[in-house]
Structure formats: C-alpha cells, structure tokens
Amino acid sequence: MTNSRFSRRSAMALGAAMLVTSGSGLVLPARAAELAPTPSMRGGSNNYRPGAAIVDRIGGGGFWMTGTVRRAGDGTPLPGQRIQIWAHTTEGHERDPQSHGATLTDANGEFRLEMPQIVPAFGQPHGHLAYDSGEFETVFLRPIMASSKDKTLAAHFILQPA
Amino acid sequence: MIRNLLIWAALIVAVTVPLIAAANSPLLAWRDPAYIMAGFAGVLSMGLLLLQPLLAGRDLPGLSPVASRRWHRRVGISLIVAIVVHVSGLWITSPPDVVDALLFVSPTPFSAWGVVAMWTAFPAACLGIFRQRITLRYRLWRLGHTGLATVTIVGCVVHAMLIEGTMEVMTKTALCILVLLASVRTLARLRVWDIRRRS
C-alpha cells in the first residue's frame, strides 16, 4: 500500500479543513437535509370532515390504522400530533360522521387507532388520513391495502413546518 | 333448432351469471342503495356490451336483420341509460371521487378508462341514432361508429378488470373475454376498416 493516495499530508489537510469548517455551519450532517416532506396523495382529501373528535376507537374496531409522524429535514419524531382518519368500513361510508375519528401521536411520534374493518370502496380498499392542525403544512394521505383481507394499514407523515 | 336454443341459453347465462355472482357479494351489506345500483348498472353494462357486437353482426339465431338492427338500437340506448345510472349512483355515493374521475385526476387508474369509455359511448350512440340524418357515406359512418364503440369496449374491459369489489373475479374475467371475442369477431367479419365504396 505504498501507493496509497491518502498520504499523511492529505490527512493533515483534511483534518485541518474539518476543524476550520466545523464551527462555521458549512458542514451539514448527511442525514439532515435529505428527509423530504410527504406530499398529499391524489384524492386524499375526498370526503374529509374537518375537526374529527379524538376518540379511543372508531366504532366497534377490529382493524388498526397505524403510522408515524416526523419532521421534515432531521426526521425528529413528533409527539402529540393530531391525525384524522376516515374510510369506507363495515360500519359506514366515507362521508358518514361515524366513519371519522382522530388520534394523537405518542412520545415516539407513532399513532395507532382502532377502527372498523375497511372494505373496498370505489374500486380499492383504502383509507384516508389527514394532518391538518396548522403547525405544519397540511397533508392528506390515501394509502391502499395490499389485500382487502388485511387487518391493518400503515401511513407515514413527514411534515414541513408551516 | 337445438343449436339456436343453445346459443340463446349460453348468451343468457353469460349475461345473468355475472349479475347473480355480484349480487352474492358480501360487500353489498356495507353499501348504500345508490352505490349498489351504480355497481349493478356497471355490471349490466358489461352484459349489454356483449349483446351489441352480436346484434350488429347478426349472429343471434332467429332474429331477422331488421330485428337485429332494432335490438342493437334498443340495447344501445339501454347501455347509455345504464352508464348514466352508473355515474349518477357513484356521484350520490361520493361526489369528490366522481369529480376526480371526470377531471382525470383520480388516484385510481381504472377511473380514466371508464370516463374515456363513457365519452366515446355517447357519440357512438348519437351516430347510431342520427344515422339517417347524417349525410355520411355508409362505410365512413360505420367506421366512425365502430371506432368509437371499440374505444368504449376496450375502456370498459380495462375499467372493470382493475376494479376490486363490485364483480366476482371469475365471472368478470369470463364476461370481459366474451365481450372482446364477440367484438373482434364482428369487426373482423364486417371488415369495418375497409371504407372503399362497394363496387
């Protein structure tokens, strides 16, 4: 390895450069800027009823909507964020009030809300989720179930400060 | 005679079995009447789409050419009514989803196929209804009508195949294949692409 390009001189130069710039803010950790905010999905806001109440469970339950909420950029989990959820289920159509509910993320930025079984509607078994609380940009998601027999569905939010 | 009976029996089976299978869907328990009606109008449309090329090709035994044409017209008008009922029922069920579909911004890929099929079905029907009043050479008129109808047929088949939850999968696939076969047969036998004047 006598031909190594990484000579003592270059190591010294690199180290010095790192020292000089580290305090300047010119060097950003690689993780940071890369986490882009989640865009709203097509049709995500269909049959949205703003202001769904925070509930322990929507209707009789039996199906779990899960997910995470993080901040764009650094990916910090966001606790206490209100996520609104609705779907066509065994207990009602999307626009029926009883099909809507909301929950809060826990300390790890995770949420989990029990709701009735989602059934295929308008050709696809899908759910709707909204972040629409103002602190961050509003996002509407419309995840599709891989199989209509699934008992759970996940959706993840990366939010951009408003 | 037996053969004629068998053809008619097979046709009735092909149209009614998908309707019966759809009527046995457990999903119906969780759907409102308007939504159910919209779904069945769609299933019925697929059945009517099977009749149309058979009537146009005068393939159905026992029907004179005049009767075939008359029934082709009646079934065509029924098809337009079924499409209108289909879209209206969906509109009542979920207006924003229908608006998305009509504006081609729906998240569901099958919506665009259905909307295109609808927008070609209407002028195809108009060409049929106003054929006498349109001063178009017969073969040109026929190419226009069958061209539009072909888009409707392909659009409807793709639309139906991509949808989950309205039709039972086996009967849906069988009906779609029959619709395509009947259409190709009639288009090929009439040589609709040949627009030369008859010599």
Short mmCIF file of C-alpha atoms in Angstrom, two decimals:
data_model
loop_
_atom_site.label_atom_id
_atom_site.label_comp_id
_atom_site.label_asym_id
_atom_site.label_seq_id
_atom_site.Cartn_x
_atom_site.Cartn_y
_atom_site.Cartn_z
CA MET A 1 0.00 0.00 0.00
CA THR A 2 2.88 2.33 -0.59
CA ASN A 3 0.89 3.95 -3.39
CA SER A 4 -1.98 4.93 -1.15
CA ARG A 5 -3.38 8.24 -2.21
CA PHE A 6 -4.30 9.01 1.31
CA SER A 7 -0.94 10.35 2.41
CA ARG A 8 -0.10 11.83 5.75
CA ARG A 9 -0.12 15.23 4.13
CA SER A 10 -3.65 14.87 2.78
CA ALA A 11 -4.81 13.51 6.11
CA MET A 12 -3.45 16.56 7.84
CA ALA A 13 -5.01 18.88 5.27
CA LEU A 14 -8.38 17.21 5.57
CA GLY A 15 -8.25 17.27 9.35
CA ALA A 16 -7.36 20.93 9.35
CA ALA A 17 -10.14 21.73 6.89
CA MET A 18 -12.64 19.85 9.03
CA LEU A 19 -11.52 21.77 12.12
CA VAL A 20 -11.81 25.10 10.36
CA THR A 21 -15.26 24.49 8.89
CA SER A 22 -16.82 22.55 11.75
CA GLY A 23 -17.65 25.67 13.66
CA SER A 24 -18.90 27.54 10.60
CA GLY A 25 -22.03 25.51 9.85
CA LEU A 26 -20.82 24.81 6.34
CA VAL A 27 -20.66 21.09 7.04
CA LEU A 28 -24.13 19.60 7.49
CA PRO A 29 -24.65 16.09 8.76
CA ALA A 30 -25.61 13.84 5.85
CA ARG A 31 -28.88 12.77 7.48
CA ALA A 32 -30.31 16.22 7.73
CA ALA A 33 -31.47 17.83 4.54
CA GLU A 34 -32.49 14.59 2.87
CA LEU A 35 -35.83 13.86 4.56
CA ALA A 36 -38.35 15.48 2.23
CA PRO A 37 -41.88 16.26 3.39
CA THR A 38 -44.62 13.81 2.42
CA PRO A 39 -46.74 15.23 -0.41
CA SER A 40 -50.51 14.90 -0.24
CA MET A 41 -51.83 11.99 -2.29
CA ARG A 42 -54.36 12.34 -5.10
CA GLY A 43 -57.87 12.03 -3.73
CA GLY A 44 -56.52 12.07 -0.18
CA SER A 45 -58.88 14.80 0.98
CA ASN A 46 -62.02 13.26 -0.54
CA ASN A 47 -64.92 13.16 1.93
CA TYR A 48 -62.82 14.91 4.58
CA ARG A 49 -64.80 16.29 7.52
CA PRO A 50 -62.54 18.76 9.33
CA GLY A 51 -62.35 18.58 13.08
CA ALA A 52 -62.98 14.89 13.74
CA ALA A 53 -63.00 14.27 17.50
CA ILE A 54 -60.14 12.47 19.22
CA VAL A 55 -61.51 9.04 20.07
CA ASP A 56 -60.25 5.86 21.75
CA ARG A 57 -61.67 3.87 18.86
CA ILE A 58 -63.81 4.46 15.78
CA GLY A 59 -66.99 2.40 16.11
CA GLY A 60 -66.61 -1.25 17.07
CA GLY A 61 -62.99 -1.60 15.99
CA GLY A 62 -61.25 -4.74 14.79
CA PHE A 63 -58.91 -3.02 12.33
CA TRP A 64 -55.82 -0.94 13.10
CA MET A 65 -54.63 2.18 11.35
CA THR A 66 -51.03 2.81 12.30
CA GLY A 67 -48.24 5.17 11.33
CA THR A 68 -45.60 7.67 12.30
CA VAL A 69 -45.25 11.42 12.19
CA ARG A 70 -41.81 13.00 11.79
CA ARG A 71 -40.43 16.39 10.98
CA ALA A 72 -39.04 17.04 7.50
CA GLY A 73 -35.30 17.53 7.36
CA ASP A 74 -33.98 15.93 10.54
CA GLY A 75 -36.70 13.28 10.89
CA THR A 76 -37.38 14.03 14.55
CA PRO A 77 -40.46 12.10 15.75
CA LEU A 78 -43.28 14.50 16.52
CA PRO A 79 -45.29 13.65 19.64
CA GLY A 80 -48.80 14.92 20.33
CA GLN A 81 -49.73 15.46 16.68
CA ARG A 82 -53.38 15.04 15.77
CA ILE A 83 -54.04 12.65 12.87
CA GLN A 84 -57.57 12.40 11.46
CA ILE A 85 -58.66 9.10 9.96
CA TRP A 86 -61.67 8.03 7.87
CA ALA A 87 -62.58 5.25 5.46
CA HIS A 88 -65.40 3.19 4.00
CA THR A 89 -65.78 0.46 6.62
CA THR A 90 -68.23 -2.21 7.66
CA GLU A 91 -69.91 0.50 9.71
CA GLY A 92 -70.33 3.30 7.24
CA HIS A 93 -69.45 5.17 4.08
CA GLU A 94 -66.53 7.60 3.95
CA ARG A 95 -68.67 10.67 4.34
CA ASP A 96 -70.71 9.33 7.27
CA PRO A 97 -69.76 11.12 10.52
CA GLN A 98 -69.34 7.83 12.40
CA SER A 99 -66.60 6.80 9.94
CA HIS A 100 -64.35 9.64 11.14
CA GLY A 101 -62.08 9.90 14.16
CA ALA A 102 -58.74 11.29 15.28
CA THR A 103 -55.85 10.26 17.48
CA LEU A 104 -52.60 11.75 18.81
CA THR A 105 -49.05 10.54 18.25
CA ASP A 106 -47.19 9.21 21.29
CA ALA A 107 -43.73 10.22 22.55
CA ASN A 108 -42.12 8.31 19.64
CA GLY A 109 -44.25 10.07 17.04
CA GLU A 110 -46.28 6.90 16.46
CA PHE A 111 -50.05 6.64 16.24
CA ARG A 112 -52.43 3.72 16.33
CA LEU A 113 -56.20 3.90 16.10
CA GLU A 114 -58.62 1.02 16.14
CA MET A 115 -61.49 1.29 13.69
CA PRO A 116 -63.96 -0.97 11.86
CA GLN A 117 -62.71 -3.18 9.03
CA ILE A 118 -62.01 -1.21 5.84
CA VAL A 119 -63.85 -2.65 2.83
CA PRO A 120 -63.20 -1.93 -0.86
CA ALA A 121 -64.89 1.26 -1.98
CA PHE A 122 -64.63 2.95 -5.35
CA GLY A 123 -62.62 0.02 -6.60
CA GLN A 124 -59.87 -0.13 -3.99
CA PRO A 125 -59.66 -0.97 -0.29
CA HIS A 126 -58.16 2.25 1.02
CA GLY A 127 -58.08 4.61 3.98
CA HIS A 128 -57.78 8.36 4.38
CA LEU A 129 -55.59 10.24 6.84
CA ALA A 130 -55.10 13.93 7.40
CA TYR A 131 -52.70 16.12 9.28
CA ASP A 132 -54.50 19.46 9.34
CA SER A 133 -53.65 21.23 12.60
CA GLY A 134 -51.80 24.30 11.38
CA GLU A 135 -48.38 23.98 12.99
CA PHE A 136 -47.12 22.09 9.94
CA GLU A 137 -48.24 22.10 6.31
CA THR A 138 -51.47 20.15 5.77
CA VAL A 139 -51.03 16.63 4.35
CA PHE A 140 -53.74 14.23 3.12
CA LEU A 141 -52.84 10.57 2.59
CA ARG A 142 -54.81 7.82 0.87
CA PRO A 143 -52.97 4.52 1.46
CA ILE A 144 -54.20 1.37 -0.32
CA MET A 145 -54.38 -2.04 1.36
CA ALA A 146 -52.32 -4.75 -0.32
CA SER A 147 -55.24 -7.10 0.30
CA SER A 148 -58.80 -6.27 1.31
CA LYS A 149 -58.46 -9.01 3.96
CA ASP A 150 -55.71 -7.10 5.80
CA LYS A 151 -56.48 -6.16 9.39
CA THR A 152 -54.12 -3.21 9.47
CA LEU A 153 -52.93 -0.35 7.31
CA ALA A 154 -49.98 1.99 7.82
CA ALA A 155 -49.35 5.55 6.69
CA HIS A 156 -46.40 7.78 7.47
CA PHE A 157 -46.21 11.55 7.63
CA ILE A 158 -43.12 13.71 7.24
CA LEU A 159 -44.29 17.22 7.97
CA GLN A 160 -42.93 20.55 6.86
CA PRO A 161 -43.25 23.42 9.37
CA ALA A 162 -45.87 25.83 8.11
CA MET B 1 -83.08 -25.68 -33.61
CA ILE B 2 -81.16 -27.22 -30.71
CA ARG B 3 -78.15 -25.18 -31.74
CA ASN B 4 -80.18 -21.98 -31.70
CA LEU B 5 -81.52 -22.76 -28.26
CA LEU B 6 -78.01 -23.46 -27.01
CA ILE B 7 -76.72 -20.15 -28.36
CA TRP B 8 -79.51 -18.22 -26.66
CA ALA B 9 -79.08 -20.19 -23.43
CA ALA B 10 -75.35 -19.52 -23.42
CA LEU B 11 -75.98 -15.83 -24.01
CA ILE B 12 -78.48 -15.60 -21.16
CA VAL B 13 -76.03 -17.41 -18.88
CA ALA B 14 -73.18 -15.12 -19.92
CA VAL B 15 -75.19 -12.01 -19.06
CA THR B 16 -77.03 -13.19 -15.93
CA VAL B 17 -74.39 -15.24 -14.09
CA PRO B 18 -72.11 -12.20 -13.51
CA LEU B 19 -75.13 -10.31 -12.16
CA ILE B 20 -76.02 -13.18 -9.83
CA ALA B 21 -72.40 -13.52 -8.69
CA ALA B 22 -72.21 -9.78 -7.99
CA ALA B 23 -75.49 -9.99 -6.07
CA ASN B 24 -73.90 -12.54 -3.74
CA SER B 25 -71.02 -10.23 -2.80
CA PRO B 26 -70.68 -9.81 0.98
CA LEU B 27 -69.63 -6.21 0.34
CA LEU B 28 -73.23 -5.31 -0.53
CA ALA B 29 -74.09 -5.44 3.18
CA TRP B 30 -71.92 -2.35 3.70
CA ARG B 31 -73.10 -0.33 0.74
CA ASP B 32 -75.96 2.13 0.34
CA PRO B 33 -78.69 1.56 -2.27
CA ALA B 34 -77.33 4.27 -4.57
CA TYR B 35 -73.90 2.67 -4.56
CA ILE B 36 -75.32 -0.82 -5.12
CA MET B 37 -77.44 0.46 -8.00
CA ALA B 38 -74.41 2.14 -9.54
CA GLY B 39 -72.45 -1.11 -9.31
CA PHE B 40 -75.16 -3.19 -10.91
CA ALA B 41 -75.67 -0.65 -13.67
CA GLY B 42 -71.97 -1.19 -14.41
CA VAL B 43 -72.27 -4.99 -14.37
CA LEU B 44 -75.34 -4.82 -16.61
CA SER B 45 -73.45 -2.53 -19.00
CA MET B 46 -70.83 -5.22 -19.47
CA GLY B 47 -73.58 -7.69 -20.36
CA LEU B 48 -75.14 -5.24 -22.82
CA LEU B 49 -71.70 -4.73 -24.34
CA LEU B 50 -71.66 -8.44 -25.13
CA LEU B 51 -75.02 -8.22 -26.91
CA GLN B 52 -74.07 -5.23 -29.07
CA PRO B 53 -71.47 -6.78 -31.36
CA LEU B 54 -73.53 -9.98 -31.66
CA LEU B 55 -76.57 -7.99 -32.75
CA ALA B 56 -74.52 -5.80 -35.06
CA GLY B 57 -73.01 -8.90 -36.65
CA ARG B 58 -76.44 -10.55 -36.89
CA ASP B 59 -75.04 -13.56 -35.10
CA LEU B 60 -78.06 -14.28 -32.95
CA PRO B 61 -80.26 -17.03 -34.40
CA GLY B 62 -83.93 -16.39 -35.02
CA LEU B 63 -83.51 -12.65 -35.39
CA SER B 64 -84.06 -11.16 -38.83
CA PRO B 65 -81.59 -8.48 -39.96
CA VAL B 66 -84.23 -5.82 -39.28
CA ALA B 67 -84.93 -7.19 -35.81
CA SER B 68 -81.21 -7.40 -35.09
CA ARG B 69 -80.75 -3.78 -36.00
CA ARG B 70 -83.76 -2.72 -33.96
CA TRP B 71 -82.47 -4.62 -30.92
CA HIS B 72 -78.99 -3.23 -31.43
CA ARG B 73 -80.54 0.23 -31.17
CA ARG B 74 -82.61 -0.65 -28.09
CA VAL B 75 -79.68 -2.28 -26.31
CA GLY B 76 -77.51 0.71 -27.23
CA ILE B 77 -79.98 3.14 -25.67
CA SER B 78 -80.22 0.88 -22.61
CA LEU B 79 -76.44 0.95 -22.38
CA ILE B 80 -76.42 4.76 -22.37
CA VAL B 81 -79.10 4.77 -19.64
CA ALA B 82 -77.06 2.23 -17.63
CA ILE B 83 -73.93 4.39 -17.93
CA VAL B 84 -75.85 7.45 -16.72
CA VAL B 85 -77.29 5.47 -13.78
CA HIS B 86 -73.79 4.13 -13.01
CA VAL B 87 -72.17 7.57 -12.86
CA SER B 88 -75.15 9.15 -11.05
CA GLY B 89 -75.11 6.48 -8.35
CA LEU B 90 -71.39 6.95 -7.83
CA TRP B 91 -71.92 10.71 -7.69
CA ILE B 92 -74.54 10.31 -4.95
CA THR B 93 -72.19 7.99 -3.05
CA SER B 94 -69.07 10.11 -3.22
CA PRO B 95 -69.14 13.33 -5.28
CA PRO B 96 -65.43 14.20 -4.90
CA ASP B 97 -64.34 10.80 -6.21
CA VAL B 98 -66.52 11.23 -9.31
CA VAL B 99 -65.29 14.79 -9.87
CA ASP B 100 -61.69 13.49 -9.67
CA ALA B 101 -62.52 10.78 -12.20
CA LEU B 102 -64.20 13.17 -14.64
CA LEU B 103 -61.26 15.57 -14.40
CA PHE B 104 -58.75 12.71 -14.89
CA VAL B 105 -57.05 13.40 -11.55
CA SER B 106 -58.32 10.33 -9.74
CA PRO B 107 -55.83 8.23 -7.78
CA THR B 108 -57.47 5.08 -9.17
CA PRO B 109 -56.12 4.13 -12.61
CA PHE B 110 -59.35 2.48 -13.73
CA SER B 111 -61.33 5.72 -13.46
CA ALA B 112 -59.79 7.26 -16.57
CA TRP B 113 -60.58 4.13 -18.61
CA GLY B 114 -64.20 4.29 -17.51
CA VAL B 115 -64.52 8.01 -18.24
CA VAL B 116 -62.98 7.66 -21.71
CA ALA B 117 -65.32 4.72 -22.40
CA MET B 118 -68.26 6.90 -21.40
CA TRP B 119 -67.21 9.83 -23.58
CA THR B 120 -66.86 7.57 -26.62
CA ALA B 121 -70.11 5.71 -25.89
CA PHE B 122 -72.18 8.90 -26.12
CA PRO B 123 -71.07 9.97 -29.62
CA ALA B 124 -71.17 6.34 -30.77
CA ALA B 125 -74.81 6.23 -29.70
CA CYS B 126 -75.50 9.59 -31.35
CA LEU B 127 -74.03 8.34 -34.61
CA GLY B 128 -76.33 5.33 -34.33
CA ILE B 129 -79.46 7.30 -33.54
CA PHE B 130 -78.90 10.01 -36.15
CA ARG B 131 -77.54 7.79 -38.87
CA GLN B 132 -80.34 8.69 -41.30
CA ARG B 133 -79.83 12.39 -40.74
CA ILE B 134 -76.06 12.33 -41.01
CA THR B 135 -75.06 12.67 -44.63
CA LEU B 136 -72.10 10.38 -44.30
CA ARG B 137 -71.23 7.59 -46.68
CA TYR B 138 -72.27 4.29 -45.08
CA ARG B 139 -68.82 2.79 -44.63
CA LEU B 140 -67.40 6.01 -43.26
CA TRP B 141 -70.31 6.22 -40.84
CA ARG B 142 -69.70 2.60 -39.86
CA LEU B 143 -66.01 3.19 -39.28
CA GLY B 144 -66.84 6.16 -37.05
CA HIS B 145 -69.44 4.24 -35.05
CA THR B 146 -67.36 1.09 -34.64
CA GLY B 147 -64.19 3.08 -33.92
CA LEU B 148 -65.88 4.89 -31.05
CA ALA B 149 -67.52 1.66 -29.90
CA THR B 150 -64.15 -0.10 -29.89
CA VAL B 151 -62.71 2.51 -27.54
CA THR B 152 -65.77 2.06 -25.30
CA ILE B 153 -65.36 -1.72 -25.29
CA VAL B 154 -61.65 -1.69 -24.51
CA GLY B 155 -62.14 1.07 -21.94
CA CYS B 156 -64.94 -0.81 -20.20
CA VAL B 157 -62.99 -4.08 -20.09
CA VAL B 158 -59.88 -2.48 -18.58
CA HIS B 159 -62.04 -0.40 -16.23
CA ALA B 160 -63.87 -3.49 -14.96
CA MET B 161 -60.79 -5.68 -14.65
CA LEU B 162 -58.94 -3.13 -12.49
CA ILE B 163 -61.83 -2.62 -10.06
CA GLU B 164 -62.00 -4.59 -6.85
CA GLY B 165 -65.24 -5.17 -5.03
CA THR B 166 -68.12 -4.95 -7.49
CA MET B 167 -67.95 -8.07 -9.69
CA GLU B 168 -66.86 -11.57 -8.77
CA VAL B 169 -63.43 -12.12 -10.37
CA MET B 170 -64.07 -15.31 -12.35
CA THR B 171 -67.36 -14.22 -13.89
CA LYS B 172 -65.93 -10.77 -14.56
CA THR B 173 -62.95 -12.19 -16.42
CA ALA B 174 -65.12 -14.59 -18.43
CA LEU B 175 -67.57 -11.85 -19.42
CA CYS B 176 -64.76 -9.49 -20.41
CA ILE B 177 -63.15 -12.17 -22.60
CA LEU B 178 -66.51 -12.88 -24.26
CA VAL B 179 -67.06 -9.17 -24.92
CA LEU B 180 -63.64 -8.89 -26.54
CA LEU B 181 -64.09 -12.06 -28.61
CA ALA B 182 -67.54 -11.04 -29.83
CA SER B 183 -66.29 -7.56 -30.71
CA VAL B 184 -63.23 -8.75 -32.61
CA ARG B 185 -65.32 -11.30 -34.48
CA THR B 186 -67.86 -8.75 -35.64
CA LEU B 187 -65.31 -6.06 -36.51
CA ALA B 188 -63.24 -8.55 -38.48
CA ARG B 189 -66.15 -10.13 -40.28
CA LEU B 190 -67.64 -6.82 -41.32
CA ARG B 191 -64.15 -5.58 -42.26
CA VAL B 192 -65.03 -2.22 -40.76
CA TRP B 193 -61.65 -0.76 -41.69
CA ASP B 194 -62.49 -1.18 -45.39
CA ILE B 195 -64.01 2.17 -46.34
CA ARG B 196 -63.85 1.76 -50.11
CA ARG B 197 -67.13 2.23 -51.96
CA ARG B 198 -68.84 -1.01 -52.72
CA SER B 199 -68.16 -1.78 -56.36
#
